[in-house]
């Protein structure tokens, strides 16, 4: 799943929208992401090897130890989604024999390859030299890289990260991941890159990671302020950009997060809300927690449905797909490989249902949110299968209203703006009523308000 | 008993969504416990060694009306988790003391957590198997996971599971697998004598019967099938691939056969033939189970193929060993494992010039005409091809 975007002005609505408002951190972020695409595009000329891996369980510091140029196929897919290029890629992949039922990230990636691997910025991307199959929190990852290997014959190394089925990380799970890192992943990366592994180099990168992680957590938690100075979903996808992709562990990421933090500190001082693509947020009326990834093909239109109504997302689970840092985890330069194992095991989609529900309830409480909204993504069984139970449980436990909408990541065929808008409007209405009746209270003798969910489908 | 009688019994077990056989087994001795497992693979030996009955839960089939289960799933998710929830929510699984959810896909994975929340009084375990096949890495992880299961079930049973008990259970399942292998070999040899619609019911009986009894049923069926003369038809020999989790309705299997195909291999009940040969009963039992899993087990979509060359090898071997002429890819709608794997397998078949056809179903698919037509056309094309 996953990922971070750069906010691209003027790409997501049919009518040309006004250029997006940008602050220094946004410009810096755009520079970083575009810079990485350029690095990938010129990797062959520069005699650099290219790796590809996934955002959850992304071992960026380790890959840097071997001088790889680093590609994140999920990010490529979503960037193509935002630029309205993914629809054709998906259809090309379907014509090439891929089922309409499976994850559209995979199909957008395979479609991009079929179209000659022209990346989101227009430069051609090289075929990876190594696929680091960080098998964390998503079954599709395994098939995705098997599919690429089948077609392009890339060297592939599996890192199997067991699922937290019992809601905890056992010693056995940790040892297993660690052993794979030492005995499989590192030797393969050494072989492909020709660079010998140096653990001190890894420690060095991790020192940078910790700094960026601290500032990222501070940024995301700044949404506890009222009004929130950030949007923890739509805005957060751009905050998580560098750290969830090719930049965790780099001084550039450290700089980005410190600039970002300063900007937000300033906004708090000025009592400002989040920045939206159209400028300052019109004023915080509703504080929401969102579960599930956003839609990318109509990202700005989707976001607008929230800020137009005065809604701010104060926390989202999606902003944790590339690492859950807000409960204390940090990469540890003193135990670098152990902390990589811990990191992979702790990614959001590797958590079990009770953990996910606890986390959402905690967010609702700590961020003083009015309710939960689930954006259920057709592509993604990892996120979506069972989300209706999450909705019921969260409602039952917190008494706060919850709603459910459906869309897809990068397949424009599954974004129905009118439906989503309707449902959001009813939801905001419900939040308002609930507030009037006494926030979160469950008065005796009153049935809780039914959640806004799709009618059960005859299957 | 003749095949008709055996099949009638198996069909009764298959259709009984109240799991009467499990209840009877439990009632026969106070304190007996039963543990359910979902597709695709769990080491049933450990459950058996705890003195418990392993019960295969493969959804609700086409007879169950799913009402409550639908309220938990979006339209784009396969049907087996909803019908399984329906079974649970309507009390049909009350006879189970626990449920194991194997690592097959994210739907079953997430269902494990849902089960923890919705059935709080039951033992619930997500059972992970290794995707790394080195004894010292994946093997060690797997032995520990099995050990954990062994301890959990020991606690549930009120006494530890000994190595001796494990070895005895391994021997029981070795016998069961041997019988199943013989049945498979016989079906491939004389598919008109042991049609897949019958073999399937015989296998499904293994979901609810104790393995010792199931082995007898398999052997009895085999013995009866050998003695009965049935008409041989000029059917195309096909392997059916991709139906390893949500099961096609029985009528779909019959439709494929009626349309002119002999299904000479398939992947409906992989757990029963997952380990390809005998697991040694000497040595450390968990290590032996682990070695069998790592080095001598089938391939399927939920297992990683370590090397590119491994992809499709197992399917090609099935085709060769069973003398098949083509492959029917039959996958549950929205089944990620089957549908993501399919293009890779199709590519390999194309390289080997092996014909295939593909469709999707759900466990309650009712419209058989299109499938009959597609399978019939496929069978005809194979016949034409081989005549040319
Ligand atoms: S299934 Fe979900 S987590 Fe997996 S690749 Fe697709 S969108 Fe990402
Ligand atoms: S049918 Fe496929 S997607 Fe559905 S639960 Fe089974 S393996 Fe998972």
Tab-separated table of N, CA and C in Angstrom, chain B residues 230-312:
chain	number	residue	atom	x	y	z
B	230	UNK	N	-17.842	-48.701	-15.289
B	230	UNK	CA	-18.601	-47.521	-15.693
B	230	UNK	C	-18.244	-47.168	-17.125
B	231	UNK	N	-19.148	-46.504	-17.808
B	231	UNK	CA	-18.848	-46.215	-19.218
B	231	UNK	C	-17.691	-45.226	-19.365
B	232	UNK	N	-16.857	-45.531	-20.322
B	232	UNK	CA	-15.709	-44.656	-20.596
B	232	UNK	C	-16.072	-43.729	-21.746
B	233	UNK	N	-15.751	-42.474	-21.555
B	233	UNK	CA	-16.077	-41.527	-22.629
B	233	UNK	C	-14.811	-40.911	-23.212
B	234	UNK	N	-14.984	-40.365	-24.375
B	234	UNK	CA	-13.818	-39.781	-25.038
B	234	UNK	C	-13.644	-38.329	-24.584
B	235	UNK	N	-13.369	-38.160	-23.318
B	235	UNK	CA	-13.276	-36.804	-22.764
B	235	UNK	C	-11.856	-36.258	-22.857
B	236	UNK	N	-11.781	-34.949	-22.775
B	236	UNK	CA	-10.452	-34.317	-22.700
B	236	UNK	C	-9.965	-34.402	-21.252
B	237	UNK	N	-8.682	-34.616	-21.082
B	237	UNK	CA	-8.124	-34.740	-19.722
B	237	UNK	C	-7.569	-33.372	-19.304
B	238	UNK	N	-8.119	-32.842	-18.219
B	238	UNK	CA	-7.680	-31.501	-17.820
B	238	UNK	C	-7.282	-31.456	-16.348
B	239	UNK	N	-6.385	-30.522	-16.055
B	239	UNK	CA	-6.092	-30.175	-14.665
B	239	UNK	C	-6.880	-28.908	-14.357
B	240	UNK	N	-7.520	-28.890	-13.187
B	240	UNK	CA	-8.244	-27.693	-12.774
B	240	UNK	C	-7.375	-26.968	-11.756
B	241	UNK	N	-7.160	-25.680	-11.977
B	241	UNK	CA	-6.198	-24.977	-11.122
B	241	UNK	C	-6.786	-23.674	-10.608
B	242	UNK	N	-6.543	-23.370	-9.334
B	242	UNK	CA	-6.948	-22.073	-8.776
B	242	UNK	C	-8.125	-22.118	-7.816
B	243	UNK	N	-8.601	-23.331	-7.488
B	243	UNK	CA	-9.799	-23.441	-6.628
B	243	UNK	C	-9.415	-23.914	-5.225
B	244	UNK	N	-8.321	-23.403	-4.741
B	244	UNK	CA	-7.755	-23.953	-3.497
B	244	UNK	C	-8.379	-23.394	-2.226
B	245	UNK	N	-9.162	-22.333	-2.359
B	245	UNK	CA	-9.718	-21.751	-1.132
B	245	UNK	C	-11.234	-21.809	-1.194
B	246	UNK	N	-11.861	-20.740	-1.644
B	246	UNK	CA	-13.312	-20.801	-1.829
B	246	UNK	C	-13.599	-21.892	-2.853
B	247	UNK	N	-14.506	-22.783	-2.492
B	247	UNK	CA	-14.710	-23.963	-3.329
B	247	UNK	C	-15.801	-23.703	-4.381
B	248	UNK	N	-15.627	-24.279	-5.554
B	248	UNK	CA	-16.724	-24.175	-6.522
B	248	UNK	C	-17.876	-25.067	-6.045
B	249	UNK	N	-19.105	-24.728	-6.417
B	249	UNK	CA	-20.185	-25.632	-6.018
B	249	UNK	C	-20.015	-26.991	-6.699
B	250	UNK	N	-20.550	-28.005	-6.058
B	250	UNK	CA	-20.437	-29.356	-6.611
B	250	UNK	C	-21.014	-29.407	-8.031
B	251	UNK	N	-22.079	-28.648	-8.229
B	251	UNK	CA	-22.714	-28.671	-9.553
B	251	UNK	C	-21.771	-28.136	-10.629
B	252	UNK	N	-20.836	-27.281	-10.218
B	252	UNK	CA	-19.888	-26.755	-11.201
B	252	UNK	C	-18.891	-27.862	-11.606
B	253	UNK	N	-18.460	-28.621	-10.628
B	253	UNK	CA	-17.534	-29.720	-10.949
B	253	UNK	C	-18.246	-30.711	-11.877
B	254	UNK	N	-19.500	-30.990	-11.528
B	254	UNK	CA	-20.272	-31.925	-12.374
B	254	UNK	C	-20.448	-31.356	-13.782
B	255	UNK	N	-20.692	-30.055	-13.844
B	255	UNK	CA	-20.904	-29.437	-15.163
B	255	UNK	C	-19.664	-29.574	-16.033
B	256	UNK	N	-18.503	-29.372	-15.436
B	256	UNK	CA	-17.266	-29.486	-16.216
B	256	UNK	C	-17.120	-30.918	-16.737
B	257	UNK	N	-17.446	-31.860	-15.865
B	257	UNK	CA	-17.330	-33.259	-16.301
B	257	UNK	C	-18.348	-33.574	-17.399
B	258	UNK	N	-19.547	-33.053	-17.201
B	258	UNK	CA	-20.585	-33.344	-18.189
B	258	UNK	C	-20.303	-32.697	-19.534
B	259	UNK	N	-19.508	-31.640	-19.486
B	259	UNK	CA	-19.249	-30.940	-20.739
B	259	UNK	C	-18.145	-31.613	-21.560
B	260	UNK	N	-17.630	-32.703	-21.050
B	260	UNK	CA	-16.641	-33.448	-21.849
B	260	UNK	C	-15.219	-33.371	-21.328
B	261	UNK	N	-15.044	-33.043	-20.044
B	261	UNK	CA	-13.693	-33.022	-19.470
B	261	UNK	C	-13.570	-34.083	-18.374
B	262	UNK	N	-12.469	-34.782	-18.368
B	262	UNK	CA	-12.097	-35.541	-17.184
B	262	UNK	C	-11.120	-34.678	-16.393
B	263	UNK	N	-11.511	-34.346	-15.184
B	263	UNK	CA	-10.587	-33.571	-14.348
B	263	UNK	C	-9.628	-34.577	-13.705
B	264	UNK	N	-8.392	-34.584	-14.151
B	264	UNK	CA	-7.458	-35.610	-13.663
B	264	UNK	C	-6.575	-35.099	-12.530
B	265	UNK	N	-6.638	-33.802	-12.268
B	265	UNK	CA	-5.990	-33.265	-11.057
B	265	UNK	C	-6.597	-31.898	-10.789
B	266	UNK	N	-6.486	-31.469	-9.551
B	266	UNK	CA	-7.051	-30.167	-9.164
B	266	UNK	C	-6.396	-29.756	-7.859
B	267	UNK	N	-6.852	-28.622	-7.317
B	267	UNK	CA	-6.261	-28.169	-6.048
B	267	UNK	C	-7.334	-27.797	-5.018
B	268	UNK	N	-8.438	-28.538	-5.021
B	268	UNK	CA	-9.548	-28.223	-4.111
B	268	UNK	C	-9.173	-28.350	-2.639
B	269	UNK	N	-8.524	-29.432	-2.315
B	269	UNK	CA	-8.278	-29.760	-0.910
B	269	UNK	C	-6.777	-29.975	-0.708
B	270	UNK	N	-6.041	-28.909	-0.950
B	270	UNK	CA	-4.585	-29.056	-0.959
B	270	UNK	C	-4.028	-29.631	0.332
B	271	UNK	N	-4.675	-29.322	1.439
B	271	UNK	CA	-4.131	-29.768	2.725
B	271	UNK	C	-3.944	-31.288	2.754
B	272	UNK	N	-4.783	-31.999	2.016
B	272	UNK	CA	-4.723	-33.453	2.095
B	272	UNK	C	-3.582	-34.059	1.282
B	273	UNK	N	-2.998	-33.242	0.431
B	273	UNK	CA	-1.855	-33.788	-0.311
B	273	UNK	C	-0.675	-32.820	-0.287
B	274	UNK	N	-0.726	-31.870	0.644
B	274	UNK	CA	0.288	-30.812	0.731
B	274	UNK	C	1.689	-31.399	0.862
B	275	UNK	N	1.825	-32.334	1.819
B	275	UNK	CA	3.144	-32.957	1.992
B	275	UNK	C	3.212	-34.120	1.013
B	276	UNK	N	4.276	-34.127	0.215
B	276	UNK	CA	4.277	-35.001	-0.948
B	276	UNK	C	4.658	-36.447	-0.655
B	277	UNK	N	5.322	-36.660	0.477
B	277	UNK	CA	5.644	-38.056	0.788
B	277	UNK	C	5.574	-38.280	2.294
B	278	UNK	N	6.045	-39.430	2.716
B	278	UNK	CA	5.942	-39.792	4.132
B	278	UNK	C	6.767	-38.854	5.002
B	279	UNK	N	6.193	-38.444	6.096
B	279	UNK	CA	6.965	-37.698	7.081
B	279	UNK	C	7.571	-38.738	8.036
B	280	UNK	N	8.903	-38.766	8.173
B	280	UNK	CA	9.499	-39.794	9.033
B	280	UNK	C	8.954	-39.744	10.462
B	281	UNK	N	8.717	-40.915	11.035
B	281	UNK	CA	8.175	-40.932	12.391
B	281	UNK	C	9.286	-41.097	13.435
B	282	UNK	N	10.515	-41.206	12.950
B	282	UNK	CA	11.626	-41.162	13.905
B	282	UNK	C	12.085	-39.701	13.950
B	283	UNK	N	12.980	-39.405	14.861
B	283	UNK	CA	13.496	-38.029	14.892
B	283	UNK	C	12.537	-37.072	15.562
B	284	UNK	N	12.921	-35.797	15.561
B	284	UNK	CA	12.093	-34.787	16.210
B	284	UNK	C	10.853	-34.525	15.346
B	285	UNK	N	9.685	-34.733	15.897
B	285	UNK	CA	8.484	-34.659	15.045
B	285	UNK	C	8.253	-33.293	14.406
B	286	UNK	N	8.483	-32.233	15.153
B	286	UNK	CA	8.232	-30.910	14.556
B	286	UNK	C	9.256	-30.612	13.478
B	287	UNK	N	10.493	-31.034	13.725
B	287	UNK	CA	11.510	-30.814	12.678
B	287	UNK	C	11.183	-31.599	11.421
B	288	UNK	N	10.686	-32.796	11.610
B	288	UNK	CA	10.325	-33.593	10.426
B	288	UNK	C	9.167	-32.951	9.669
B	289	UNK	N	8.195	-32.447	10.417
B	289	UNK	CA	7.073	-31.759	9.745
B	289	UNK	C	7.579	-30.530	9.004
B	290	UNK	N	8.538	-29.857	9.625
B	290	UNK	CA	9.094	-28.666	9.008
B	290	UNK	C	9.841	-29.020	7.717
B	291	UNK	N	10.681	-30.049	7.800
B	291	UNK	CA	11.449	-30.430	6.594
B	291	UNK	C	10.513	-30.825	5.458
B	292	UNK	N	9.480	-31.547	5.813
B	292	UNK	CA	8.532	-31.953	4.768
B	292	UNK	C	7.894	-30.716	4.139
B	293	UNK	N	7.561	-29.754	4.989
B	293	UNK	CA	6.940	-28.526	4.469
B	293	UNK	C	7.912	-27.768	3.560
B	294	UNK	N	9.143	-27.632	4.029
B	294	UNK	CA	10.103	-26.797	3.300
B	294	UNK	C	10.572	-27.428	1.990
B	295	UNK	N	10.752	-28.745	2.027
B	295	UNK	CA	11.449	-29.354	0.883
B	295	UNK	C	10.608	-30.340	0.072
B	296	UNK	N	9.503	-30.786	0.654
B	296	UNK	CA	8.761	-31.826	-0.061
B	296	UNK	C	7.262	-31.537	-0.003
B	297	UNK	N	6.910	-30.335	-0.445
B	297	UNK	CA	5.482	-29.999	-0.432
B	297	UNK	C	5.074	-29.390	-1.764
B	298	UNK	N	3.796	-29.279	-1.958
B	298	UNK	CA	3.279	-28.774	-3.233
B	298	UNK	C	3.578	-27.272	-3.399
B	299	UNK	N	3.379	-26.779	-4.581
B	299	UNK	CA	3.473	-25.331	-4.813
B	299	UNK	C	2.079	-24.797	-5.064
B	300	UNK	N	1.854	-23.621	-4.562
B	300	UNK	CA	0.583	-22.956	-4.837
B	300	UNK	C	0.815	-21.466	-4.676
B	301	UNK	N	-0.157	-20.682	-5.060
B	301	UNK	CA	0.059	-19.246	-5.129
B	301	UNK	C	0.487	-18.615	-3.804
B	302	UNK	N	-0.009	-19.138	-2.706
B	302	UNK	CA	0.309	-18.501	-1.422
B	302	UNK	C	1.713	-18.822	-0.927
B	303	UNK	N	2.400	-19.683	-1.652
B	303	UNK	CA	3.793	-19.984	-1.299
B	303	UNK	C	4.696	-19.278	-2.297
B	304	UNK	N	5.746	-18.683	-1.763
B	304	UNK	CA	6.700	-17.980	-2.616
B	304	UNK	C	7.510	-18.981	-3.440
B	305	UNK	N	7.691	-18.679	-4.706
B	305	UNK	CA	8.626	-19.460	-5.521
B	305	UNK	C	9.976	-18.777	-5.449
B	306	UNK	N	10.922	-19.478	-4.867
B	306	UNK	CA	12.212	-18.844	-4.599
B	306	UNK	C	12.929	-18.401	-5.871
B	307	UNK	N	12.792	-19.199	-6.907
B	307	UNK	CA	13.491	-18.848	-8.143
B	307	UNK	C	12.487	-18.739	-9.274
B	308	UNK	N	12.847	-17.937	-10.229
B	308	UNK	CA	11.961	-17.761	-11.373
B	308	UNK	C	11.639	-19.116	-12.025
B	309	UNK	N	12.659	-19.963	-12.116
B	309	UNK	CA	12.472	-21.255	-12.792
B	309	UNK	C	11.459	-22.140	-12.081
B	310	UNK	N	11.200	-21.842	-10.790
B	310	UNK	CA	10.273	-22.712	-10.054
B	310	UNK	C	8.816	-22.458	-10.421
B	311	UNK	N	8.578	-21.282	-10.965
B	311	UNK	CA	7.182	-20.920	-11.261
B	311	UNK	C	6.587	-21.881	-12.286
B	312	UNK	N	5.452	-22.427	-11.923
B	312	UNK	CA	4.732	-23.296	-12.857
B	312	UNK	C	5.230	-24.731	-12.922
